[in-house]
XYZ file of C-alpha atoms in Angstrom:
700
model
C -201.433 -70.738 6.496
C -201.497 -67.183 4.808
C -197.755 -66.478 5.220
C -194.484 -68.327 5.461
C -193.002 -68.902 8.865
C -190.243 -66.529 10.102
C -186.884 -68.395 10.189
C -185.952 -66.215 13.204
C -188.843 -67.816 15.122
C -187.241 -71.270 15.079
C -185.709 -72.115 18.394
C -183.044 -74.829 19.115
C -182.997 -77.076 22.126
C -180.111 -77.201 24.513
C -178.099 -80.360 25.133
C -175.915 -80.613 28.386
C -172.519 -81.979 28.004
C -173.461 -84.377 30.840
C -175.840 -86.106 28.432
C -172.883 -87.025 26.025
C -170.638 -88.134 28.740
C -173.380 -90.398 30.371
C -174.221 -91.763 26.955
C -170.822 -93.001 26.223
C -170.073 -94.143 29.729
C -173.248 -96.209 29.511
C -172.062 -97.682 26.291
C -169.228 -99.276 28.223
C -166.423 -99.052 25.749
C -164.048 -101.697 26.585
C -160.829 -103.125 24.973
C -162.884 -105.222 22.513
C -164.340 -101.933 21.184
C -161.314 -99.651 21.641
C -158.708 -101.823 19.893
C -160.688 -102.072 16.639
C -161.349 -98.417 16.458
C -157.570 -97.664 16.677
C -156.459 -100.479 14.431
C -158.978 -99.930 11.672
C -158.367 -96.062 11.814
C -154.630 -96.833 11.280
C -155.421 -99.223 8.407
C -157.516 -96.583 6.681
C -154.734 -94.089 7.140
C -152.224 -96.517 5.400
C -154.806 -97.120 2.630
C -155.169 -93.325 2.126
C -151.349 -92.948 1.840
C -151.308 -94.878 -1.386
C -148.646 -97.115 -0.041
C -148.714 -100.904 -0.809
C -147.379 -101.971 2.599
C -148.081 -100.658 6.020
C -147.272 -101.305 9.721
C -149.326 -100.809 12.676
C -148.115 -101.057 16.256
C -150.082 -101.523 19.432
C -148.334 -100.813 22.717
C -149.778 -101.290 26.306
C -147.924 -99.602 28.971
C -147.574 -96.805 31.559
C -147.775 -93.152 30.312
C -144.685 -91.036 29.858
C -143.908 -89.367 33.027
C -143.214 -85.893 31.560
C -146.455 -85.956 29.509
C -148.452 -87.076 32.484
C -147.177 -84.155 34.574
C -147.890 -81.693 31.822
C -151.383 -83.087 31.187
C -152.297 -82.654 34.946
C -150.943 -79.181 35.058
C -152.636 -77.896 31.847
C -156.043 -79.542 32.250
C -156.237 -78.209 35.859
C -155.275 -74.777 34.652
C -158.054 -74.995 31.913
C -160.446 -75.989 34.433
C -161.943 -78.738 32.297
C -163.478 -82.093 33.669
C -160.732 -84.175 32.103
C -159.304 -87.294 33.408
C -156.346 -86.303 35.617
C -154.240 -89.518 35.816
C -154.127 -93.071 34.654
C -151.815 -96.036 35.347
C -151.905 -97.633 31.763
C -152.604 -96.515 28.294
C -152.887 -97.899 24.820
C -150.912 -96.422 21.913
C -151.520 -97.160 18.280
C -148.969 -96.026 15.748
C -149.019 -96.325 11.965
C -146.956 -95.273 9.013
C -150.088 -93.979 6.972
C -150.874 -90.700 5.503
C -150.585 -88.857 8.961
C -152.450 -85.868 10.308
C -151.919 -82.191 10.570
C -153.874 -79.465 12.404
C -156.253 -78.903 9.394
C -157.045 -82.637 9.223
C -157.686 -82.889 12.875
C -160.011 -79.845 12.731
C -161.940 -81.424 9.736
C -162.028 -85.114 10.795
C -162.070 -84.923 14.529
C -163.552 -81.556 15.253
C -167.150 -82.782 14.853
C -169.168 -85.912 15.813
C -170.703 -88.112 13.149
C -168.199 -87.289 10.281
C -168.713 -89.970 7.596
C -165.441 -91.301 5.948
C -164.245 -89.837 2.730
C -163.744 -93.119 0.986
C -166.085 -96.114 0.445
C -165.303 -99.540 1.930
C -163.994 -98.182 5.150
C -165.193 -99.409 8.459
C -165.514 -95.871 9.853
C -168.975 -95.598 8.352
C -170.444 -97.984 10.887
C -171.219 -96.192 14.220
C -168.813 -94.722 16.742
C -165.247 -93.627 16.074
C -162.132 -92.286 17.730
C -163.800 -89.301 19.310
C -166.197 -91.647 21.040
C -163.376 -93.620 22.613
C -161.799 -90.487 23.917
C -165.128 -89.304 25.366
C -165.731 -92.650 27.137
C -162.214 -92.654 28.593
C -162.183 -88.925 29.619
C -159.048 -88.063 27.668
C -157.094 -88.581 24.551
C -153.991 -87.609 22.506
C -152.998 -87.726 18.866
C -149.599 -86.991 17.339
C -148.867 -86.901 13.529
C -146.587 -85.880 10.822
C -148.068 -84.893 7.489
C -146.723 -82.800 4.541
C -143.613 -81.661 6.508
C -145.573 -80.383 9.687
C -145.823 -82.074 13.094
C -148.905 -81.758 15.320
C -149.862 -82.838 18.825
C -153.543 -82.414 19.967
C -155.174 -83.193 23.242
C -158.928 -84.170 23.608
C -160.841 -83.919 26.816
C -164.309 -83.392 28.147
C -165.502 -79.807 27.834
C -167.149 -77.462 30.363
C -170.820 -76.535 29.831
C -173.068 -78.086 27.195
C -170.414 -79.093 24.691
C -169.574 -82.750 24.340
C -165.726 -82.374 24.199
C -162.990 -79.987 23.563
C -159.498 -80.244 21.957
C -156.353 -78.104 21.717
C -153.337 -78.163 19.412
C -150.355 -78.406 21.825
C -147.906 -78.506 18.957
C -148.132 -77.270 15.337
C -144.821 -76.714 13.704
C -142.489 -77.835 10.877
C -141.575 -81.419 11.368
C -138.128 -82.403 12.325
C -136.145 -85.742 11.971
C -136.706 -86.294 15.694
C -140.452 -86.183 15.230
C -140.210 -89.072 12.613
C -137.985 -91.177 14.743
C -140.336 -90.645 17.663
C -143.297 -91.987 15.620
C -141.102 -94.701 14.108
C -141.927 -93.705 10.520
C -139.871 -92.478 7.548
C -142.298 -90.046 5.702
C -145.584 -89.588 7.660
C -147.576 -91.299 10.400
C -149.895 -91.040 13.299
C -149.868 -92.099 17.016
C -153.078 -92.207 18.976
C -153.089 -92.526 22.671
C -156.024 -93.792 24.737
C -155.922 -93.864 28.629
C -157.117 -97.198 30.174
C -159.093 -96.275 33.213
C -159.336 -99.831 34.558
C -157.416 -100.329 37.673
C -155.156 -102.922 36.045
C -154.558 -104.452 32.685
C -155.801 -107.926 32.068
C -153.379 -110.802 32.114
C -150.985 -110.722 29.319
C -152.107 -113.954 27.843
C -155.645 -112.674 27.644
C -154.422 -109.525 25.857
C -152.580 -111.570 23.315
C -155.733 -113.673 22.778
C -157.888 -110.654 22.545
C -155.873 -108.812 19.847
C -155.158 -111.977 17.937
C -158.813 -113.211 17.821
C -160.831 -110.014 17.452
C -163.406 -110.434 14.752
C -163.248 -106.872 13.391
C -159.398 -107.167 12.871
C -159.591 -110.291 10.649
C -159.458 -108.397 7.335
C -156.252 -106.610 8.502
C -154.686 -109.725 9.943
C -155.275 -111.723 6.871
C -153.860 -109.032 4.563
C -150.277 -109.838 3.566
C -149.626 -106.217 2.915
C -150.393 -105.169 6.599
C -148.325 -105.874 9.711
C -149.876 -105.621 13.126
C -147.320 -105.768 15.925
C -148.131 -105.948 19.628
C -145.970 -104.750 22.518
C -146.865 -105.737 26.147
C -145.272 -104.431 29.371
C -141.933 -106.266 29.918
C -142.094 -108.192 26.726
C -140.578 -107.661 23.288
C -143.045 -106.812 20.487
C -144.151 -109.593 18.187
C -146.168 -109.941 14.981
C -149.764 -110.821 15.308
C -150.862 -113.398 12.793
C -154.190 -114.482 11.267
C -155.798 -117.114 13.658
C -157.787 -118.819 10.927
C -158.377 -122.568 11.428
C -156.603 -125.065 9.338
C -158.940 -126.493 6.638
C -159.617 -130.130 6.273
C -157.480 -131.366 3.387
C -160.235 -133.837 2.452
C -163.189 -131.362 2.453
C -161.810 -127.862 2.603
C -164.821 -126.109 0.929
C -168.370 -127.256 1.741
C -170.221 -124.248 0.006
C -169.086 -121.379 -2.303
C -171.757 -119.617 -4.124
C -173.823 -116.407 -4.400
C -177.333 -116.516 -2.821
C -180.230 -114.241 -3.141
C -181.067 -112.496 0.140
C -184.164 -110.763 -1.180
C -185.046 -107.136 -1.712
C -182.440 -106.897 -4.516
C -179.607 -107.879 -2.145
C -177.065 -110.785 -2.864
C -174.394 -112.247 -0.745
C -171.604 -114.684 -1.458
C -171.284 -117.385 1.199
C -168.279 -119.483 1.560
C -168.286 -122.378 4.197
C -165.047 -124.177 5.038
C -164.458 -127.268 7.229
C -161.699 -127.228 9.723
C -159.529 -130.293 10.408
C -160.056 -129.982 14.147
C -162.997 -128.883 16.165
C -163.155 -125.174 16.843
C -163.580 -124.246 20.487
C -166.791 -122.235 21.345
C -165.987 -118.790 22.810
C -168.545 -116.987 24.900
C -167.512 -113.506 23.616
C -168.883 -112.902 20.022
C -166.064 -110.315 19.574
C -163.385 -113.018 19.644
C -165.264 -116.099 18.257
C -163.268 -118.189 15.717
C -165.872 -120.596 14.471
C -168.655 -119.453 12.230
C -169.225 -117.245 9.086
C -167.613 -113.761 9.165
C -169.962 -111.252 7.683
C -168.095 -108.634 5.731
C -168.688 -105.556 3.629
C -165.716 -103.893 1.930
C -162.856 -103.606 4.374
C -165.242 -103.877 7.436
C -165.973 -107.096 9.326
C -169.117 -106.915 11.391
C -169.660 -110.203 13.322
C -169.418 -113.979 13.204
C -172.539 -116.057 13.086
C -174.079 -119.458 12.186
C -177.592 -118.052 12.241
C -178.746 -120.058 15.322
C -176.826 -123.140 14.561
C -173.762 -122.330 16.799
C -174.602 -124.780 19.632
C -175.133 -127.846 17.520
C -172.357 -130.438 17.510
C -172.170 -130.477 13.791
C -171.165 -126.795 13.718
C -167.875 -127.321 15.532
C -165.827 -127.659 12.341
C -167.441 -124.912 10.323
C -165.881 -121.538 9.437
C -165.953 -119.061 6.468
C -167.172 -115.685 5.214
C -170.291 -113.856 4.023
C -169.586 -111.099 1.510
C -172.385 -108.606 1.370
C -171.592 -105.247 -0.254
C -175.043 -103.998 0.140
C -174.475 -103.520 3.918
C -172.419 -100.344 3.302
C -175.002 -99.042 0.706
C -177.852 -99.645 3.263
C -175.859 -97.830 5.941
C -175.178 -94.792 3.907
C -178.813 -94.640 2.747
C -180.035 -94.758 6.370
C -177.667 -91.984 7.469
C -179.160 -89.804 4.756
C -182.671 -90.616 5.701
C -184.993 -88.431 7.869
C -185.908 -91.582 9.733
C -182.718 -93.793 9.802
C -182.574 -97.456 10.712
C -178.949 -98.445 10.705
C -178.042 -101.908 9.619
C -175.079 -101.983 11.963
C -175.351 -101.442 15.790
C -173.983 -98.144 16.923
C -171.368 -99.732 19.187
C -170.377 -101.961 16.247
C -170.808 -105.076 18.080
C -172.697 -106.671 15.244
C -175.557 -106.295 12.766
C -178.823 -104.770 13.942
C -180.982 -107.852 14.162
C -184.225 -105.619 13.920
C -183.376 -104.502 10.483
C -185.349 -106.372 7.743
C -182.375 -106.764 5.521
C -180.403 -108.439 8.421
C -183.293 -110.745 9.131
C -183.356 -111.852 5.443
C -179.635 -112.347 5.483
C -179.830 -114.537 8.572
C -182.494 -116.586 6.802
C -180.258 -117.048 3.830
C -177.297 -118.016 5.940
C -179.421 -120.537 7.821
C -180.635 -122.076 4.780
C -177.090 -122.654 3.605
C -175.755 -123.741 7.006
C -178.457 -126.039 8.268
C -178.033 -128.738 5.728
C -174.314 -128.673 6.127
C -174.749 -128.991 9.862
C -177.133 -131.895 9.521
C -174.659 -133.531 7.145
C -171.897 -133.107 9.591
C -173.828 -134.661 12.295
C -174.641 -137.620 10.151
C -171.004 -137.819 9.198
C -169.845 -137.769 12.853
C -172.183 -140.652 13.663
C -171.315 -142.655 10.519
C -169.121 -145.925 10.685
C -169.455 -145.864 14.501
C -168.468 -149.182 15.841
C -170.022 -150.504 19.130
C -167.872 -152.571 21.284
C -169.037 -155.644 23.349
C -170.067 -155.394 26.859
C -166.838 -156.932 28.164
C -164.722 -154.303 26.278
C -167.005 -151.470 27.493
C -166.538 -152.560 31.053
C -162.809 -152.704 30.705
C -163.015 -149.209 29.123
C -164.687 -147.797 32.234
C -161.893 -149.125 34.362
C -159.184 -147.873 32.193
C -160.690 -144.394 31.735
C -160.822 -143.972 35.491
C -157.054 -144.730 35.544
C -156.537 -142.359 32.641
C -158.399 -139.521 34.414
C -156.230 -140.095 37.434
C -153.217 -139.506 35.205
C -154.650 -136.304 33.996
C -155.488 -135.184 37.524
C -151.880 -135.937 38.573
C -150.692 -133.848 35.745
C -153.083 -130.742 36.214
C -153.751 -130.572 39.878
C -151.632 -128.473 42.232
C -148.809 -130.040 44.225
C -149.715 -131.684 47.546
C -148.519 -130.738 51.003
C -144.888 -131.621 50.184
C -144.953 -129.611 46.970
C -145.974 -126.474 48.779
C -143.520 -126.611 51.589
C -140.573 -124.320 51.454
C -137.323 -126.099 50.614
C -133.930 -125.486 52.229
C -131.654 -125.409 49.210
C -132.513 -125.845 45.444
C -131.849 -129.214 44.034
C -129.536 -129.844 41.111
C -131.630 -132.867 40.030
C -135.292 -132.621 38.845
C -137.802 -134.716 40.748
C -138.652 -138.111 39.463
C -142.281 -137.901 40.771
C -145.050 -135.796 39.400
C -145.404 -132.668 41.586
C -148.974 -133.446 42.468
C -149.101 -137.209 42.918
C -147.799 -139.729 45.490
C -144.441 -141.356 45.001
C -144.245 -143.798 42.137
C -141.828 -146.675 41.651
C -138.073 -145.686 41.868
C -136.826 -144.479 38.535
C -133.754 -145.707 36.660
C -130.483 -144.061 37.191
C -130.116 -142.917 33.503
C -133.585 -141.396 32.852
C -133.008 -137.901 34.170
C -133.599 -136.189 30.863
C -137.165 -137.553 30.599
C -138.302 -136.250 33.891
C -140.566 -133.178 34.227
C -139.392 -129.933 35.703
C -139.214 -129.572 39.562
C -142.355 -128.645 41.421
C -140.891 -125.189 42.204
C -140.884 -124.347 38.593
C -144.576 -125.241 38.223
C -145.686 -123.101 41.252
C -143.537 -120.127 40.527
C -146.510 -117.814 40.216
C -147.487 -115.777 43.282
C -151.171 -116.613 42.499
C -152.565 -119.966 41.011
C -155.539 -122.034 41.174
C -155.181 -125.434 42.609
C -156.728 -127.116 39.614
C -157.087 -125.770 36.090
C -158.764 -126.521 33.778
C -161.856 -127.944 35.363
C -165.046 -129.168 33.771
C -168.589 -128.251 34.721
C -172.112 -129.078 33.360
C -174.530 -126.142 32.843
C -176.015 -125.302 36.286
C -173.342 -127.249 38.154
C -171.118 -125.690 40.970
C -167.886 -127.088 42.524
C -165.254 -125.844 44.723
C -162.037 -124.114 43.473
C -159.124 -122.969 45.538
C -156.746 -120.145 44.876
C -153.155 -120.542 46.259
C -151.300 -117.373 47.158
C -147.639 -116.777 48.087
C -147.960 -114.470 51.215
C -144.319 -113.395 50.604
C -145.320 -111.573 47.461
C -149.030 -110.910 48.135
C -149.286 -109.913 51.843
C -152.418 -111.137 53.849
C -155.095 -108.659 53.708
C -154.596 -107.582 50.188
C -157.798 -107.124 48.226
C -158.263 -109.541 45.371
C -160.008 -108.466 42.208
C -162.279 -111.151 40.474
C -163.378 -111.024 36.862
C -165.572 -113.785 35.413
C -166.685 -114.442 31.948
C -170.421 -114.101 31.309
C -172.203 -117.296 32.441
C -169.565 -118.009 35.062
C -169.026 -116.957 38.738
C -166.532 -117.785 41.532
C -167.487 -116.532 44.968
C -165.283 -116.970 48.003
C -167.025 -116.510 51.339
C -166.788 -113.059 52.771
C -164.587 -110.250 51.223
C -162.189 -111.427 48.607
C -158.902 -110.711 50.494
C -155.748 -112.771 51.005
C -156.148 -114.867 54.214
C -153.243 -115.639 56.592
C -150.725 -118.278 55.602
C -151.244 -121.866 56.425
C -148.921 -124.340 58.025
C -147.354 -125.089 54.594
C -146.497 -121.424 54.122
C -149.178 -120.654 51.513
C -152.389 -118.767 51.811
C -155.523 -120.463 50.449
C -158.776 -118.882 49.358
C -161.591 -121.311 48.462
C -164.950 -120.526 46.927
C -167.629 -121.967 44.605
C -167.388 -121.726 40.906
C -170.733 -122.082 39.162
C -171.771 -122.227 35.503
C -175.269 -120.866 34.722
C -177.892 -123.101 33.263
C -178.011 -120.942 30.248
C -174.334 -121.500 29.431
C -173.753 -123.315 26.083
C -172.104 -126.792 26.365
C -168.696 -126.661 24.690
C -167.949 -123.105 25.985
C -164.390 -122.375 27.372
C -164.884 -119.747 30.088
C -162.291 -118.181 32.515
C -162.111 -116.653 35.932
C -159.374 -114.086 36.214
C -158.024 -112.848 39.625
C -155.615 -110.062 40.329
C -153.838 -108.902 43.489
C -150.766 -106.727 44.079
C -149.744 -106.814 40.448
C -150.067 -110.626 40.128
C -152.633 -112.594 38.126
C -154.039 -116.061 37.888
C -156.610 -117.630 35.531
C -158.943 -120.580 36.118
C -160.205 -122.261 33.038
C -163.645 -123.867 32.964
C -164.834 -126.205 30.058
C -168.657 -126.457 30.207
C -169.548 -130.119 28.999
C -172.578 -131.984 27.966
C -171.937 -135.311 29.334
C -172.603 -136.647 32.894
C -169.392 -138.464 33.409
C -166.583 -137.345 35.756
C -163.107 -136.558 34.568
C -161.594 -135.218 31.303
C -162.040 -138.375 29.199
C -165.539 -139.794 28.948
C -165.444 -142.564 26.416
C -163.519 -144.172 23.663
C -165.325 -143.965 20.310
C -164.406 -146.378 17.513
C -164.833 -145.524 13.882
C -164.398 -147.936 10.974
C -162.636 -145.259 8.892
C -159.190 -144.776 7.512
C -157.378 -141.565 8.562
C -153.897 -140.112 8.674
C -154.087 -139.924 12.485
C -154.462 -142.870 14.698
C -156.649 -141.216 17.200
C -157.946 -137.743 18.164
C -159.137 -136.413 21.487
C -161.821 -133.633 21.794
C -161.316 -132.081 25.342
C -164.657 -130.263 25.340
C -166.728 -133.485 24.699
C -164.267 -135.948 26.516
C -164.431 -138.467 23.616
C -161.295 -140.090 22.193
C -161.964 -141.333 18.692
C -159.877 -144.165 17.396
C -159.857 -144.813 13.702
C -159.861 -148.519 13.289
C -160.113 -148.549 9.454
C -156.279 -147.990 9.273
C -154.215 -150.683 7.744
C -152.599 -151.805 10.974
C -156.117 -152.448 12.548
C -157.322 -154.114 9.412
C -154.383 -156.581 9.537
C -155.130 -157.418 13.140
C -158.791 -157.805 12.408
C -158.100 -160.486 9.797
C -155.915 -162.292 12.277
C -158.737 -162.166 14.923
C -161.199 -163.666 12.458
C -158.766 -166.472 11.493
C -158.475 -167.250 15.184
C -162.167 -167.844 15.264
C -163.631 -164.688 16.853
C -166.760 -163.158 15.280
C -166.721 -159.740 13.795
C -168.305 -158.319 16.850
C -165.692 -159.747 19.125
C -162.665 -158.646 17.034
C -161.842 -156.004 19.726
C -161.400 -158.734 22.361
C -158.324 -159.986 20.421
C -155.423 -159.099 22.644
C -153.117 -157.547 19.976
C -156.128 -155.449 18.592
C -156.939 -154.334 22.083
C -153.364 -153.393 22.939
C -153.065 -151.313 19.754
C -156.484 -149.562 20.434
C -155.437 -148.613 23.943
C -151.971 -147.406 22.773
C -153.305 -145.042 20.220
C -156.019 -143.689 22.417
C -153.735 -143.136 25.394
C -151.172 -141.383 23.075
C -153.773 -138.953 21.746
C -154.715 -137.967 25.330
C -150.981 -137.803 26.433
C -150.273 -135.335 23.564
C -153.230 -133.104 24.534
C -152.257 -133.133 28.165
C -148.707 -132.344 27.346
C -149.717 -129.196 25.347
C -151.815 -127.990 28.249
C -149.047 -128.568 30.860
C -146.552 -126.712 28.628
C -148.929 -123.734 28.021
C -149.416 -123.433 31.776
C -145.717 -123.525 32.396
C -144.346 -121.177 29.785
C -147.480 -119.166 28.756
C -149.297 -118.860 25.538
C -146.422 -117.620 23.485
C -143.461 -118.701 25.763
C -142.003 -120.964 23.185
C -142.137 -121.262 19.464
C -141.246 -123.609 16.681
C -138.983 -126.558 17.219
C -138.439 -125.644 20.904
C -142.093 -125.835 21.696
C -142.576 -129.069 19.717
C -139.652 -130.629 21.497
C -141.134 -129.407 24.892
C -144.423 -130.955 24.050
C -142.915 -134.219 23.020
C -140.779 -134.635 26.104
C -143.810 -133.783 28.352
C -145.833 -136.453 26.582
C -143.137 -138.983 27.140
C -142.788 -137.989 30.812
C -146.593 -138.560 31.404
C -146.350 -141.893 29.557
C -143.284 -142.940 31.659
C -144.989 -142.155 34.936
C -148.347 -143.938 34.364
C -148.493 -146.037 31.329
C -147.845 -149.366 33.060
C -150.717 -148.724 35.407
C -153.010 -147.621 32.574
C -152.281 -150.879 30.583
C -153.011 -152.847 33.690
C -156.389 -151.118 33.994
C -157.395 -151.433 30.266
C -156.354 -155.068 29.886
C -157.420 -158.284 31.695
C -155.302 -159.239 34.740
C -154.482 -162.484 33.020
C -152.342 -160.643 30.554
C -149.841 -159.728 33.364
C -150.118 -163.176 35.151
C -148.631 -165.032 32.255
C -152.084 -166.349 31.055
C -151.473 -165.438 27.340
C -150.330 -168.202 24.956
C -149.542 -168.047 21.267
C -150.800 -170.840 19.114
C -148.277 -171.458 16.256
C -149.450 -171.738 12.664
C -148.542 -174.796 10.508
C -148.228 -172.617 7.456
C -145.231 -173.837 5.372
C -142.423 -171.506 4.448
C -143.729 -168.882 7.000
C -141.157 -166.413 8.492
C -139.573 -167.618 11.608
C -141.207 -166.351 14.893
C -139.550 -164.393 17.450
C -141.801 -166.068 20.107
C -139.813 -169.366 19.928
C -136.356 -168.019 19.155
C -136.281 -169.167 15.463
């Protein structure tokens, strides 16, 4: 070329605002993405203020009526395609550095602005503007350096992605600080929630408490995250980290070479109890949390998640190079980001991420192999006679659990005349048992009316399904609170479906006074065994949840088998509800003492478990482990996830376990033991040992 190009000849392409709106709508920003954006922005604001301690408050609720009216009037007057109204919104407040009009213009007035400080999560992908674009509206209020500001964000007309306006920009007054709940400075961000209705409150608590990207904030003792839900007082959200195994708390702690000049520190802990598998990666508890600076990206076990030996593993992977690679990519003419744009995890196509996964797998795979060998070690096989009696006893034990979990029968669903001043002596979902004693009223469970107080409830929850299996599930509805013909909204976790025949509406009431909607719940073949999935339904402001445990085994019921280990342990037995196995630790001192007695009586080592006192102890500890688990599940359904705390919750679980034992333990022992035990066919042979302690069996 003989001459340089004329800069005025360079043309720019046009971008329609519709492109931006469709882009963010297709991204599907949901609560699992909205909440981390708000909370991590608030955390960065507290860090920028220089204060050692900070408080963040998340509030779900209806919008202020005066603000909603002003928003509709002003956006209609401006003629912008903004969201006009919404029923619920999410507000996030913090006592950080705050914002003023200048800060909003600089930080929020353009897309793709990188954070000022290193180590912040805001470097990785979308931000607050993207949340407002996806939701169609947004609001920010703040106090900084003595000035108060309130700005509105909404979709713009024409080809611009969004627009904003400063509704207020004036000197701050004491009322502004009180309104934000701060002393010096702070910010409140409001995001409209365009969904028709908020999820169930229990699911919201679980979501906020277990979000992967909030773990660095929840584990920081200098941060407080408070959650306020409609109709409930705010409470402090705590770190959901599993309890480490006191015998093997750390399985690996070292720095590994990832390759390409990148190093990562990997720490693997072992939990004392198995960690439930969660289908959503955003709320997964088990696995290694990949972090860089203040940002948490994802939890992974590099392909080992579905293995049984990975059920106890958790920990962290510290890789500071992630932030450096991300900054380098953003400054490159051909960027390849290492973190996905929607911040749902690392970009698995990036070479550095692939090498990191390989390094993690190299550490985790031997640990998982060792865990599986450990789980199968010291396993004791019972004789054929004991195994046969186990099958009979487990059927009886599953009947007990069905009685505890299933919905009441016909009598339980009938309307009563007057409330009783005395709780029922029978389980609300089982046929009448033997008449109770006159002085046992304190040990009885609450009346059936207390258990079916909800307007919506599934007849049985939880239920167990194999991958690819389907079974019927019925929803019971109170037609007095949810009229027949009301539409029912159904939301299922990925890998699960519940389909009633025809349109999901409330049917007419049946003879018992309740409406009943039945359908087939199905787990896909690709669903991971061990997953805990849910079906959530909503109608007329009421909600119900069906919990589904995806299991590996082929047996029916909650309890599949009794496993025996020749190991000493602080607990007598433990029950894993996702595998259906009760593990009895028969290396404890009481089992050893009875084993010696069985050998002295002439039984071989293999037949020790046929010794009656040994067998009775084995059945007792196995049943108590299942009673304790069932009691926790019943209490959780009755009072909700956070309905009781501390001593009150512990006492409620203890009493419920005792109530289950009282109602069914005699039949359970009859099923597990030989009939001759209850027919007087057991005789004790006295020992001729001189000087022995007198026996209670002969009255001496």
